Amino acid sequence: SFDSQLKQFNDAKVDGVFVPGYYPDIPNMTKQARRLPVTDAAGKPITFLGGDGWDSQVTLSGGKDVEGCY
């Protein structure tokens, strides 16, 4: 579960988070973030950023939860 980290991001009202993780974790993390929800100072969902470890159809299996991620 990523809840404790996501709550810290929410409390800090960050605009985005770089996640140097790999594709199996990304759909789960973004789903939890959207469920909480984790928002920036303007109340918009935070943006998740990643690297080449996200390059997989598994990442896209997150559907709407991964929309707006880079």
mmCIF file of N, CA, C and O in Angstrom:
data_model
loop_
_atom_site.group_PDB
_atom_site.id
_atom_site.type_symbol
_atom_site.label_atom_id
_atom_site.label_comp_id
_atom_site.label_asym_id
_atom_site.label_seq_id
_atom_site.Cartn_x
_atom_site.Cartn_y
_atom_site.Cartn_z
ATOM 1 N N SER A 1 0.833 -1.185 0.000
ATOM 2 C CA SER A 1 0.000 0.000 0.000
ATOM 3 C C SER A 1 0.877 1.248 0.000
ATOM 4 O O SER A 1 1.905 1.305 0.673
ATOM 5 N N PHE A 2 0.441 2.225 -0.731
ATOM 6 C CA PHE A 2 1.180 3.488 -0.844
ATOM 7 C C PHE A 2 0.503 4.602 -0.049
ATOM 8 O O PHE A 2 0.875 5.759 -0.166
ATOM 9 N N ASP A 3 -0.495 4.254 0.759
ATOM 10 C CA ASP A 3 -1.300 5.269 1.435
ATOM 11 C C ASP A 3 -0.492 6.251 2.281
ATOM 12 O O ASP A 3 -0.746 7.446 2.241
ATOM 13 N N SER A 4 0.487 5.785 3.046
ATOM 14 C CA SER A 4 1.221 6.705 3.916
ATOM 15 C C SER A 4 2.020 7.726 3.107
ATOM 16 O O SER A 4 2.033 8.913 3.444
ATOM 17 N N GLN A 5 2.657 7.278 2.017
ATOM 18 C CA GLN A 5 3.396 8.214 1.172
ATOM 19 C C GLN A 5 2.444 9.178 0.483
ATOM 20 O O GLN A 5 2.712 10.379 0.387
ATOM 21 N N LEU A 6 1.327 8.661 -0.007
ATOM 22 C CA LEU A 6 0.370 9.511 -0.716
ATOM 23 C C LEU A 6 -0.227 10.558 0.215
ATOM 24 O O LEU A 6 -0.433 11.706 -0.189
ATOM 25 N N LYS A 7 -0.476 10.195 1.454
ATOM 26 C CA LYS A 7 -1.004 11.175 2.415
ATOM 27 C C LYS A 7 0.009 12.282 2.676
ATOM 28 O O LYS A 7 -0.363 13.441 2.824
ATOM 29 N N GLN A 8 1.302 11.927 2.706
ATOM 30 C CA GLN A 8 2.336 12.948 2.876
ATOM 31 C C GLN A 8 2.362 13.903 1.685
ATOM 32 O O GLN A 8 2.508 15.115 1.853
ATOM 33 N N PHE A 9 2.224 13.358 0.470
ATOM 34 C CA PHE A 9 2.172 14.208 -0.721
ATOM 35 C C PHE A 9 0.971 15.132 -0.653
ATOM 36 O O PHE A 9 1.045 16.307 -0.997
ATOM 37 N N ASN A 10 -0.158 14.592 -0.211
ATOM 38 C CA ASN A 10 -1.380 15.388 -0.129
ATOM 39 C C ASN A 10 -1.219 16.504 0.903
ATOM 40 O O ASN A 10 -1.602 17.645 0.648
ATOM 41 N N ASP A 11 -0.660 16.178 2.050
ATOM 42 C CA ASP A 11 -0.461 17.194 3.095
ATOM 43 C C ASP A 11 0.476 18.297 2.626
ATOM 44 O O ASP A 11 0.288 19.461 2.980
ATOM 45 N N ALA A 12 1.486 17.930 1.818
ATOM 46 C CA ALA A 12 2.453 18.915 1.312
ATOM 47 C C ALA A 12 1.898 19.702 0.127
ATOM 48 O O ALA A 12 2.474 20.706 -0.275
ATOM 49 N N LYS A 13 0.780 19.241 -0.432
ATOM 50 C CA LYS A 13 0.149 19.895 -1.594
ATOM 51 C C LYS A 13 1.131 20.063 -2.756
ATOM 52 O O LYS A 13 1.230 21.127 -3.366
ATOM 53 N N VAL A 14 1.848 18.980 -3.053
ATOM 54 C CA VAL A 14 2.794 18.999 -4.167
ATOM 55 C C VAL A 14 2.038 19.031 -5.494
ATOM 56 O O VAL A 14 0.893 18.594 -5.582
ATOM 57 N N ASP A 15 2.686 19.552 -6.529
ATOM 58 C CA ASP A 15 2.081 19.574 -7.866
ATOM 59 C C ASP A 15 2.248 18.244 -8.573
ATOM 60 O O ASP A 15 1.419 17.856 -9.385
ATOM 61 N N GLY A 16 3.348 17.569 -8.284
ATOM 62 C CA GLY A 16 3.624 16.314 -8.951
ATOM 63 C C GLY A 16 4.652 15.510 -8.189
ATOM 64 O O GLY A 16 5.309 16.022 -7.281
ATOM 65 N N VAL A 17 4.769 14.251 -8.586
ATOM 66 C CA VAL A 17 5.710 13.343 -7.944
ATOM 67 C C VAL A 17 6.402 12.515 -9.017
ATOM 68 O O VAL A 17 5.735 11.952 -9.891
ATOM 69 N N PHE A 18 7.736 12.480 -8.951
ATOM 70 C CA PHE A 18 8.483 11.592 -9.832
ATOM 71 C C PHE A 18 8.596 10.250 -9.137
ATOM 72 O O PHE A 18 9.086 10.168 -8.007
ATOM 73 N N VAL A 19 8.146 9.201 -9.806
ATOM 74 C CA VAL A 19 8.171 7.855 -9.243
ATOM 75 C C VAL A 19 9.120 6.999 -10.077
ATOM 76 O O VAL A 19 8.782 6.604 -11.194
ATOM 77 N N PRO A 20 10.309 6.706 -9.550
ATOM 78 C CA PRO A 20 11.269 5.901 -10.305
ATOM 79 C C PRO A 20 10.988 4.407 -10.171
ATOM 80 O O PRO A 20 11.897 3.602 -10.056
ATOM 81 N N GLY A 21 9.714 4.061 -10.182
ATOM 82 C CA GLY A 21 9.316 2.670 -10.021
ATOM 83 C C GLY A 21 9.129 1.982 -11.354
ATOM 84 O O GLY A 21 9.438 2.527 -12.417
ATOM 85 N N TYR A 22 8.625 0.771 -11.280
ATOM 86 C CA TYR A 22 8.400 -0.034 -12.469
ATOM 87 C C TYR A 22 6.915 -0.290 -12.666
ATOM 88 O O TYR A 22 6.111 -0.174 -11.743
ATOM 89 N N TYR A 23 6.572 -0.651 -13.879
ATOM 90 C CA TYR A 23 5.189 -0.755 -14.320
ATOM 91 C C TYR A 23 4.249 -1.558 -13.435
ATOM 92 O O TYR A 23 3.073 -1.203 -13.350
ATOM 93 N N PRO A 24 4.662 -2.596 -12.709
ATOM 94 C CA PRO A 24 3.668 -3.319 -11.910
ATOM 95 C C PRO A 24 3.058 -2.465 -10.788
ATOM 96 O O PRO A 24 1.922 -2.691 -10.386
ATOM 97 N N ASP A 25 3.818 -1.476 -10.282
ATOM 98 C CA ASP A 25 3.342 -0.672 -9.161
ATOM 99 C C ASP A 25 2.511 0.542 -9.563
ATOM 100 O O ASP A 25 1.720 1.042 -8.765
ATOM 101 N N ILE A 26 2.695 1.022 -10.765
ATOM 102 C CA ILE A 26 2.101 2.303 -11.152
ATOM 103 C C ILE A 26 0.572 2.294 -11.136
ATOM 104 O O ILE A 26 -0.037 3.189 -10.549
ATOM 105 N N PRO A 27 -0.106 1.327 -11.738
ATOM 106 C CA PRO A 27 -1.565 1.343 -11.684
ATOM 107 C C PRO A 27 -2.114 1.299 -10.252
ATOM 108 O O PRO A 27 -3.093 1.973 -9.944
ATOM 109 N N ASN A 28 -1.454 0.544 -9.378
ATOM 110 C CA ASN A 28 -1.902 0.476 -7.988
ATOM 111 C C ASN A 28 -1.715 1.806 -7.275
ATOM 112 O O ASN A 28 -2.592 2.258 -6.534
ATOM 113 N N MET A 29 -0.575 2.445 -7.492
ATOM 114 C CA MET A 29 -0.306 3.720 -6.837
ATOM 115 C C MET A 29 -1.275 4.802 -7.303
ATOM 116 O O MET A 29 -1.832 5.540 -6.487
ATOM 117 N N THR A 30 -1.470 4.899 -8.597
ATOM 118 C CA THR A 30 -2.355 5.947 -9.101
ATOM 119 C C THR A 30 -3.808 5.690 -8.691
ATOM 120 O O THR A 30 -4.541 6.628 -8.396
ATOM 121 N N LYS A 31 -4.212 4.433 -8.635
ATOM 122 C CA LYS A 31 -5.569 4.105 -8.179
ATOM 123 C C LYS A 31 -5.764 4.563 -6.734
ATOM 124 O O LYS A 31 -6.782 5.183 -6.405
ATOM 125 N N GLN A 32 -4.788 4.294 -5.884
ATOM 126 C CA GLN A 32 -4.883 4.731 -4.491
ATOM 127 C C GLN A 32 -4.890 6.248 -4.388
ATOM 128 O O GLN A 32 -5.637 6.821 -3.590
ATOM 129 N N ALA A 33 -4.061 6.905 -5.209
ATOM 130 C CA ALA A 33 -3.993 8.369 -5.179
ATOM 131 C C ALA A 33 -5.312 8.994 -5.605
ATOM 132 O O ALA A 33 -5.758 9.990 -5.024
ATOM 133 N N ARG A 34 -5.953 8.427 -6.602
ATOM 134 C CA ARG A 34 -7.234 8.982 -7.075
ATOM 135 C C ARG A 34 -8.344 8.684 -6.079
ATOM 136 O O ARG A 34 -9.275 9.458 -5.925
ATOM 137 N N ARG A 35 -8.242 7.548 -5.370
ATOM 138 C CA ARG A 35 -9.264 7.166 -4.409
ATOM 139 C C ARG A 35 -9.224 8.074 -3.175
ATOM 140 O O ARG A 35 -10.267 8.410 -2.608
ATOM 141 N N LEU A 36 -8.036 8.491 -2.718
ATOM 142 C CA LEU A 36 -7.936 9.251 -1.472
ATOM 143 C C LEU A 36 -8.699 10.580 -1.495
ATOM 144 O O LEU A 36 -9.357 10.862 -0.489
ATOM 145 N N PRO A 37 -8.716 11.465 -2.338
ATOM 146 C CA PRO A 37 -7.805 11.756 -3.449
ATOM 147 C C PRO A 37 -6.591 12.554 -2.962
ATOM 148 O O PRO A 37 -6.642 13.214 -1.939
ATOM 149 N N VAL A 38 -5.531 12.496 -3.759
ATOM 150 C CA VAL A 38 -4.334 13.297 -3.510
ATOM 151 C C VAL A 38 -4.382 14.458 -4.488
ATOM 152 O O VAL A 38 -4.412 14.258 -5.699
ATOM 153 N N THR A 39 -4.420 15.675 -3.940
ATOM 154 C CA THR A 39 -4.577 16.864 -4.782
ATOM 155 C C THR A 39 -3.478 17.891 -4.507
ATOM 156 O O THR A 39 -2.858 17.890 -3.446
ATOM 157 N N ASP A 40 -3.306 18.772 -5.485
ATOM 158 C CA ASP A 40 -2.351 19.864 -5.322
ATOM 159 C C ASP A 40 -3.019 21.020 -4.583
ATOM 160 O O ASP A 40 -4.161 20.906 -4.130
ATOM 161 N N ALA A 41 -2.333 22.136 -4.464
ATOM 162 C CA ALA A 41 -2.860 23.289 -3.737
ATOM 163 C C ALA A 41 -4.134 23.846 -4.365
ATOM 164 O O ALA A 41 -4.964 24.438 -3.676
ATOM 165 N N ALA A 42 -4.306 23.637 -5.668
ATOM 166 C CA ALA A 42 -5.498 24.125 -6.367
ATOM 167 C C ALA A 42 -6.649 23.113 -6.315
ATOM 168 O O ALA A 42 -7.717 23.365 -6.865
ATOM 169 N N GLY A 43 -6.415 21.966 -5.683
ATOM 170 C CA GLY A 43 -7.453 20.952 -5.591
ATOM 171 C C GLY A 43 -7.528 20.010 -6.778
ATOM 172 O O GLY A 43 -8.439 19.207 -6.880
ATOM 173 N N LYS A 44 -6.536 20.080 -7.663
ATOM 174 C CA LYS A 44 -6.491 19.193 -8.830
ATOM 175 C C LYS A 44 -5.673 17.954 -8.488
ATOM 176 O O LYS A 44 -4.753 18.015 -7.670
ATOM 177 N N PRO A 45 -5.964 16.815 -9.132
ATOM 178 C CA PRO A 45 -5.163 15.613 -8.883
ATOM 179 C C PRO A 45 -3.695 15.868 -9.203
ATOM 180 O O PRO A 45 -3.373 16.527 -10.191
ATOM 181 N N ILE A 46 -2.805 15.338 -8.354
ATOM 182 C CA ILE A 46 -1.383 15.536 -8.628
ATOM 183 C C ILE A 46 -0.974 14.746 -9.863
ATOM 184 O O ILE A 46 -1.625 13.783 -10.240
ATOM 185 N N THR A 47 0.100 15.200 -10.467
ATOM 186 C CA THR A 47 0.639 14.553 -11.658
ATOM 187 C C THR A 47 1.748 13.601 -11.246
ATOM 188 O O THR A 47 2.602 13.945 -10.434
ATOM 189 N N PHE A 48 1.719 12.402 -11.804
ATOM 190 C CA PHE A 48 2.779 11.437 -11.576
ATOM 191 C C PHE A 48 3.676 11.404 -12.799
ATOM 192 O O PHE A 48 3.201 11.400 -13.934
ATOM 193 N N LEU A 49 4.972 11.390 -12.543
ATOM 194 C CA LEU A 49 5.980 11.352 -13.598
ATOM 195 C C LEU A 49 6.839 10.114 -13.396
ATOM 196 O O LEU A 49 7.136 9.739 -12.257
ATOM 197 N N GLY A 50 7.230 9.484 -14.498
ATOM 198 C CA GLY A 50 8.058 8.291 -14.383
ATOM 199 C C GLY A 50 9.079 8.219 -15.493
ATOM 200 O O GLY A 50 9.161 9.106 -16.338
ATOM 201 N N GLY A 51 9.830 7.158 -15.497
ATOM 202 C CA GLY A 51 10.867 6.951 -16.496
ATOM 203 C C GLY A 51 10.576 5.736 -17.352
ATOM 204 O O GLY A 51 9.425 5.314 -17.501
ATOM 205 N N ASP A 52 11.630 5.159 -17.887
ATOM 206 C CA ASP A 52 11.466 4.043 -18.811
ATOM 207 C C ASP A 52 10.898 2.793 -18.143
ATOM 208 O O ASP A 52 10.415 1.903 -18.820
ATOM 209 N N GLY A 53 10.908 2.723 -16.817
ATOM 210 C CA GLY A 53 10.318 1.595 -16.115
ATOM 211 C C GLY A 53 8.801 1.554 -16.211
ATOM 212 O O GLY A 53 8.179 0.568 -15.852
ATOM 213 N N TRP A 54 8.217 2.619 -16.727
ATOM 214 C CA TRP A 54 6.756 2.686 -16.888
ATOM 215 C C TRP A 54 6.325 2.196 -18.266
ATOM 216 O O TRP A 54 5.140 2.062 -18.524
ATOM 217 N N ASP A 55 7.268 1.968 -19.156
ATOM 218 C CA ASP A 55 6.978 1.647 -20.552
ATOM 219 C C ASP A 55 6.443 0.227 -20.698
ATOM 220 O O ASP A 55 7.178 -0.709 -20.995
ATOM 221 N N SER A 56 5.133 0.087 -20.466
ATOM 222 C CA SER A 56 4.513 -1.226 -20.530
ATOM 223 C C SER A 56 3.000 -1.078 -20.684
ATOM 224 O O SER A 56 2.410 -0.109 -20.212
ATOM 225 N N GLN A 57 2.407 -2.055 -21.291
ATOM 226 C CA GLN A 57 0.942 -2.103 -21.374
ATOM 227 C C GLN A 57 0.343 -2.263 -19.983
ATOM 228 O O GLN A 57 -0.789 -1.858 -19.754
ATOM 229 N N VAL A 58 1.112 -2.814 -19.052
ATOM 230 C CA VAL A 58 0.630 -2.976 -17.677
ATOM 231 C C VAL A 58 0.338 -1.612 -17.060
ATOM 232 O O VAL A 58 -0.652 -1.442 -16.356
ATOM 233 N N THR A 59 1.177 -0.631 -17.338
ATOM 234 C CA THR A 59 0.937 0.721 -16.843
ATOM 235 C C THR A 59 -0.398 1.232 -17.352
ATOM 236 O O THR A 59 -1.196 1.796 -16.598
ATOM 237 N N LEU A 60 -0.662 1.007 -18.620
ATOM 238 C CA LEU A 60 -1.912 1.483 -19.216
ATOM 239 C C LEU A 60 -3.132 0.742 -18.692
ATOM 240 O O LEU A 60 -4.258 1.228 -18.842
ATOM 241 N N SER A 61 -2.928 -0.396 -18.045
ATOM 242 C CA SER A 61 -4.056 -1.125 -17.478
ATOM 243 C C SER A 61 -4.725 -0.339 -16.361
ATOM 244 O O SER A 61 -5.825 -0.681 -15.939
ATOM 245 N N GLY A 62 -4.081 0.729 -15.899
ATOM 246 C CA GLY A 62 -4.657 1.585 -14.869
ATOM 247 C C GLY A 62 -5.789 2.453 -15.377
ATOM 248 O O GLY A 62 -6.461 3.124 -14.590
ATOM 249 N N GLY A 63 -6.017 2.468 -16.693
ATOM 250 C CA GLY A 63 -7.136 3.213 -17.279
ATOM 251 C C GLY A 63 -7.151 4.674 -16.877
ATOM 252 O O GLY A 63 -6.141 5.366 -16.955
ATOM 253 N N LYS A 64 -8.310 5.159 -16.423
ATOM 254 C CA LYS A 64 -8.457 6.570 -16.063
ATOM 255 C C LYS A 64 -7.525 6.994 -14.934
ATOM 256 O O LYS A 64 -7.176 8.160 -14.839
ATOM 257 N N ASP A 65 -7.130 6.048 -14.087
ATOM 258 C CA ASP A 65 -6.253 6.392 -12.974
ATOM 259 C C ASP A 65 -4.857 6.794 -13.415
ATOM 260 O O ASP A 65 -4.156 7.490 -12.681
ATOM 261 N N VAL A 66 -4.426 6.384 -14.604
ATOM 262 C CA VAL A 66 -3.103 6.767 -15.098
ATOM 263 C C VAL A 66 -3.171 7.900 -16.121
ATOM 264 O O VAL A 66 -2.130 8.350 -16.595
ATOM 265 N N GLU A 67 -4.364 8.363 -16.423
ATOM 266 C CA GLU A 67 -4.485 9.491 -17.355
ATOM 267 C C GLU A 67 -3.816 10.718 -16.733
ATOM 268 O O GLU A 67 -3.958 10.974 -15.544
ATOM 269 N N GLY A 68 -3.087 11.449 -17.539
ATOM 270 C CA GLY A 68 -2.384 12.645 -17.067
ATOM 271 C C GLY A 68 -1.029 12.346 -16.456
ATOM 272 O O GLY A 68 -0.355 13.243 -15.980
ATOM 273 N N CYS A 69 -0.615 11.087 -16.479
ATOM 274 C CA CYS A 69 0.713 10.720 -16.003
ATOM 275 C C CYS A 69 1.686 10.809 -17.172
ATOM 276 O O CYS A 69 1.304 10.608 -18.320
ATOM 277 N N TYR A 70 2.923 11.089 -16.854
ATOM 278 C CA TYR A 70 3.941 11.215 -17.892
ATOM 279 C C TYR A 70 5.118 10.342 -17.564
ATOM 280 O O TYR A 70 5.513 10.217 -16.449
#
